[in-house]
Amino acid sequence: MNNRSSFFLLIFLVPIFSCHSPSAETPPSGDSTHNKSVEAVHNPEYRQEVKKEAVADYKEDIESDRLNRWSFSVHLYETHRTMDYRVRMQYEELQGEDTIHLPDLGTPPRLVLKKGSDKYSCIIGFLDNDNAFREYKLVYFSKQQELGIHTLRHYSVTQGYKLVSQ
C-alpha cells in the first residue's frame, strides 16, 4: 500500500470508529431507572375558593400631593384559575388592570411585590421552590404620564421541576 492510500484509509476509518464508540452517558440496557419518567406534580387548574381581598399589595405615596393623598399602588387578586392573578394598578386617578399567568411549579404560588428601580415602579415576582425571588413583571408610571405593565422575564418549567428563565 502506498502512502497516499494509507492516508485516505486512515481518514476514512477514524471517523467511523469515533462515531460508534460507546457513550459514557448511555446507561446499560438493563438499567430500568433510566426508562422511568418523572411524574409531574401540578396545581389544580381551578381554585375551589377565590379570595375577595388582595393577596399582595404595594403602595407608594405621591410626594407632590399632600392635599388629595394620592398614591401609586399595585394590588394582586386571585382569579378562578389557580395560576392566574388579576393586577390592579393606580397612579393618582389613572387606573389599569391586567391578568398575569405564573409558571406551575407544583406548589401553591407565592407572590411578592418589590419596589422597582425607578420612581413609582413595582416589580411583581414570585418565590420559586428554592425560595429564590424571580422577577416577572414591572408595573410603572412613566415620564410620559403612562401607567403600564411590562414583562421582565419569561419562565418555563422543565422536566424535573427546574425553573428556566428565557
CSV table of C-alpha atoms in Angstrom, one decimal:
chain,number,residue,atom,x,y,z
A,1,MET,CA,0.0,0.0,0.0
A,2,ASN,CA,1.4,3.4,-0.9
A,3,ASN,CA,1.4,6.4,1.4
A,4,ARG,CA,-1.5,8.1,-0.3
A,5,SER,CA,-3.9,5.1,0.0
A,6,SER,CA,-2.8,4.6,3.7
A,7,PHE,CA,-3.6,8.3,4.4
A,8,PHE,CA,-7.1,8.0,2.8
A,9,LEU,CA,-7.8,4.7,4.6
A,10,LEU,CA,-6.8,6.4,7.9
A,11,ILE,CA,-9.1,9.4,7.2
A,12,PHE,CA,-12.0,7.1,6.4
A,13,LEU,CA,-11.6,4.8,9.4
A,14,VAL,CA,-11.0,7.3,12.2
A,15,PRO,CA,-14.5,9.0,12.0
A,16,ILE,CA,-16.2,5.6,11.8
A,17,PHE,CA,-14.6,4.3,15.0
A,18,SER,CA,-15.0,7.5,16.8
A,19,CYS,CA,-18.7,7.8,16.0
A,20,HIS,CA,-19.5,4.2,17.1
A,21,SER,CA,-17.7,4.3,20.4
A,22,PRO,CA,-19.9,3.6,23.5
A,23,SER,CA,-21.0,6.8,25.3
A,24,ALA,CA,-20.3,7.2,29.0
A,25,GLU,CA,-23.8,8.8,29.3
A,26,THR,CA,-25.7,5.9,27.8
A,27,PRO,CA,-27.0,3.6,30.6
A,28,PRO,CA,-26.7,-0.2,30.3
A,29,SER,CA,-29.7,-1.7,28.5
A,30,GLY,CA,-30.8,-3.5,31.7
A,31,ASP,CA,-31.0,-0.2,33.7
A,32,SER,CA,-34.7,0.3,34.5
A,33,THR,CA,-34.3,3.6,36.3
A,34,HIS,CA,-33.5,5.4,33.0
A,35,ASN,CA,-36.8,4.4,31.4
A,36,LYS,CA,-38.9,5.7,34.3
A,37,SER,CA,-40.2,9.2,33.6
A,38,VAL,CA,-40.7,11.7,36.4
A,39,GLU,CA,-44.4,12.2,37.0
A,40,ALA,CA,-45.2,15.9,37.0
A,41,VAL,CA,-47.0,17.4,40.0
A,42,HIS,CA,-49.3,20.2,39.1
A,43,ASN,CA,-51.5,22.6,40.9
A,44,PRO,CA,-55.3,22.1,40.2
A,45,GLU,CA,-56.4,24.2,37.2
A,46,TYR,CA,-59.2,25.9,39.2
A,47,ARG,CA,-59.4,27.2,42.8
A,48,GLN,CA,-62.1,25.9,45.0
A,49,GLU,CA,-62.4,29.3,46.7
A,50,VAL,CA,-61.3,32.7,45.4
A,51,LYS,CA,-60.3,35.3,48.0
A,52,LYS,CA,-62.0,38.6,47.6
A,53,GLU,CA,-59.2,40.6,49.3
A,54,ALA,CA,-55.9,41.3,47.7
A,55,VAL,CA,-53.2,38.6,48.2
A,56,ALA,CA,-50.4,41.1,47.7
A,57,ASP,CA,-50.2,44.9,47.9
A,58,TYR,CA,-47.7,47.7,47.1
A,59,LYS,CA,-48.3,51.4,47.8
A,60,GLU,CA,-46.2,54.5,47.5
A,61,ASP,CA,-47.5,57.9,48.3
A,62,ILE,CA,-47.0,60.6,45.7
A,63,GLU,CA,-44.8,63.2,47.3
A,64,SER,CA,-46.1,66.3,45.3
A,65,ASP,CA,-49.7,65.8,46.5
A,66,ARG,CA,-50.4,66.1,50.2
A,67,LEU,CA,-53.9,67.5,49.7
A,68,ASN,CA,-55.6,64.6,47.9
A,69,ARG,CA,-53.3,61.8,49.4
A,70,TRP,CA,-52.9,60.2,46.0
A,71,SER,CA,-50.6,57.2,45.6
A,72,PHE,CA,-49.1,54.7,43.2
A,73,SER,CA,-50.4,51.3,44.1
A,74,VAL,CA,-50.4,47.7,42.8
A,75,HIS,CA,-52.8,45.0,44.1
A,76,LEU,CA,-52.9,41.3,43.1
A,77,TYR,CA,-56.1,39.3,43.4
A,78,GLU,CA,-56.8,35.6,42.8
A,79,THR,CA,-58.9,34.5,39.9
A,80,HIS,CA,-60.8,31.3,39.5
A,81,ARG,CA,-57.8,29.8,37.6
A,82,THR,CA,-55.0,28.8,40.1
A,83,MET,CA,-52.0,30.2,38.2
A,84,ASP,CA,-53.7,33.4,37.1
A,85,TYR,CA,-53.9,36.7,39.1
A,86,ARG,CA,-55.7,40.0,38.4
A,87,VAL,CA,-53.3,43.0,38.6
A,88,ARG,CA,-55.0,46.3,39.6
A,89,MET,CA,-52.7,49.3,39.3
A,90,GLN,CA,-53.3,53.0,40.0
A,91,TYR,CA,-51.4,56.3,39.9
A,92,GLU,CA,-53.5,59.2,41.2
A,93,GLU,CA,-56.8,58.7,39.5
A,94,LEU,CA,-55.4,56.8,36.5
A,95,GLN,CA,-56.3,53.1,36.8
A,96,GLY,CA,-55.5,49.9,34.9
A,97,GLU,CA,-56.0,46.2,35.1
A,98,ASP,CA,-54.2,43.2,33.6
A,99,THR,CA,-54.0,39.4,34.2
A,100,ILE,CA,-50.7,37.6,34.8
A,101,HIS,CA,-50.1,33.9,34.4
A,102,LEU,CA,-47.5,32.2,36.6
A,103,PRO,CA,-45.5,29.1,35.8
A,104,ASP,CA,-46.8,26.0,37.6
A,105,LEU,CA,-44.0,24.8,40.0
A,106,GLY,CA,-46.2,22.1,41.6
A,107,THR,CA,-46.6,24.2,44.8
A,108,PRO,CA,-49.1,27.0,45.5
A,109,PRO,CA,-47.9,30.3,44.0
A,110,ARG,CA,-46.1,32.7,46.4
A,111,LEU,CA,-46.3,36.2,45.0
A,112,VAL,CA,-44.0,39.0,46.1
A,113,LEU,CA,-44.2,42.8,45.3
A,114,LYS,CA,-41.0,44.8,45.5
A,115,LYS,CA,-40.0,48.4,44.8
A,116,GLY,CA,-38.7,48.9,41.3
A,117,SER,CA,-35.5,50.8,40.4
A,118,ASP,CA,-37.5,53.8,39.0
A,119,LYS,CA,-39.7,56.2,41.0
A,120,TYR,CA,-43.3,54.9,41.0
A,121,SER,CA,-42.5,51.4,39.8
A,122,CYS,CA,-43.1,48.0,41.3
A,123,ILE,CA,-41.8,44.5,40.4
A,124,ILE,CA,-44.2,41.6,40.5
A,125,GLY,CA,-42.4,38.4,41.2
A,126,PHE,CA,-42.7,35.0,42.9
A,127,LEU,CA,-40.7,32.7,45.1
A,128,ASP,CA,-39.5,29.5,43.4
A,129,ASN,CA,-39.2,26.1,45.1
A,130,ASP,CA,-35.8,27.2,46.4
A,131,ASN,CA,-37.3,30.4,47.9
A,132,ALA,CA,-35.4,32.5,45.4
A,133,PHE,CA,-37.1,35.6,44.2
A,134,ARG,CA,-37.9,35.6,40.5
A,135,GLU,CA,-38.8,38.9,38.9
A,136,TYR,CA,-41.6,38.6,36.4
A,137,LYS,CA,-43.4,41.9,35.6
A,138,LEU,CA,-42.8,45.6,36.1
A,139,VAL,CA,-45.7,48.0,36.8
A,140,TYR,CA,-44.7,51.6,36.3
A,141,PHE,CA,-45.8,55.2,35.8
A,142,SER,CA,-43.6,56.8,33.1
A,143,LYS,CA,-42.5,60.4,32.5
A,144,GLN,CA,-44.9,60.4,29.5
A,145,GLN,CA,-47.7,60.1,32.0
A,146,GLU,CA,-48.5,56.4,31.1
A,147,LEU,CA,-49.4,53.7,33.6
A,148,GLY,CA,-48.2,50.4,32.3
A,149,ILE,CA,-47.1,46.8,32.8
A,150,HIS,CA,-44.1,45.3,31.1
A,151,THR,CA,-42.8,41.7,31.1
A,152,LEU,CA,-39.2,41.5,32.6
A,153,ARG,CA,-38.7,37.7,32.2
A,154,HIS,CA,-40.4,34.6,30.7
A,155,TYR,CA,-40.2,31.3,32.6
A,156,SER,CA,-40.8,27.7,31.8
A,157,VAL,CA,-40.7,24.6,33.9
A,158,THR,CA,-38.6,21.8,32.6
A,159,GLN,CA,-38.8,18.1,33.4
A,160,GLY,CA,-37.5,17.5,36.9
A,161,TYR,CA,-39.1,20.9,38.0
A,162,LYS,CA,-36.3,23.2,37.3
A,163,LEU,CA,-37.4,26.8,36.5
A,164,VAL,CA,-35.7,28.2,33.5
A,165,SER,CA,-35.5,31.9,32.6
A,166,GLN,CA,-35.9,32.7,29.0
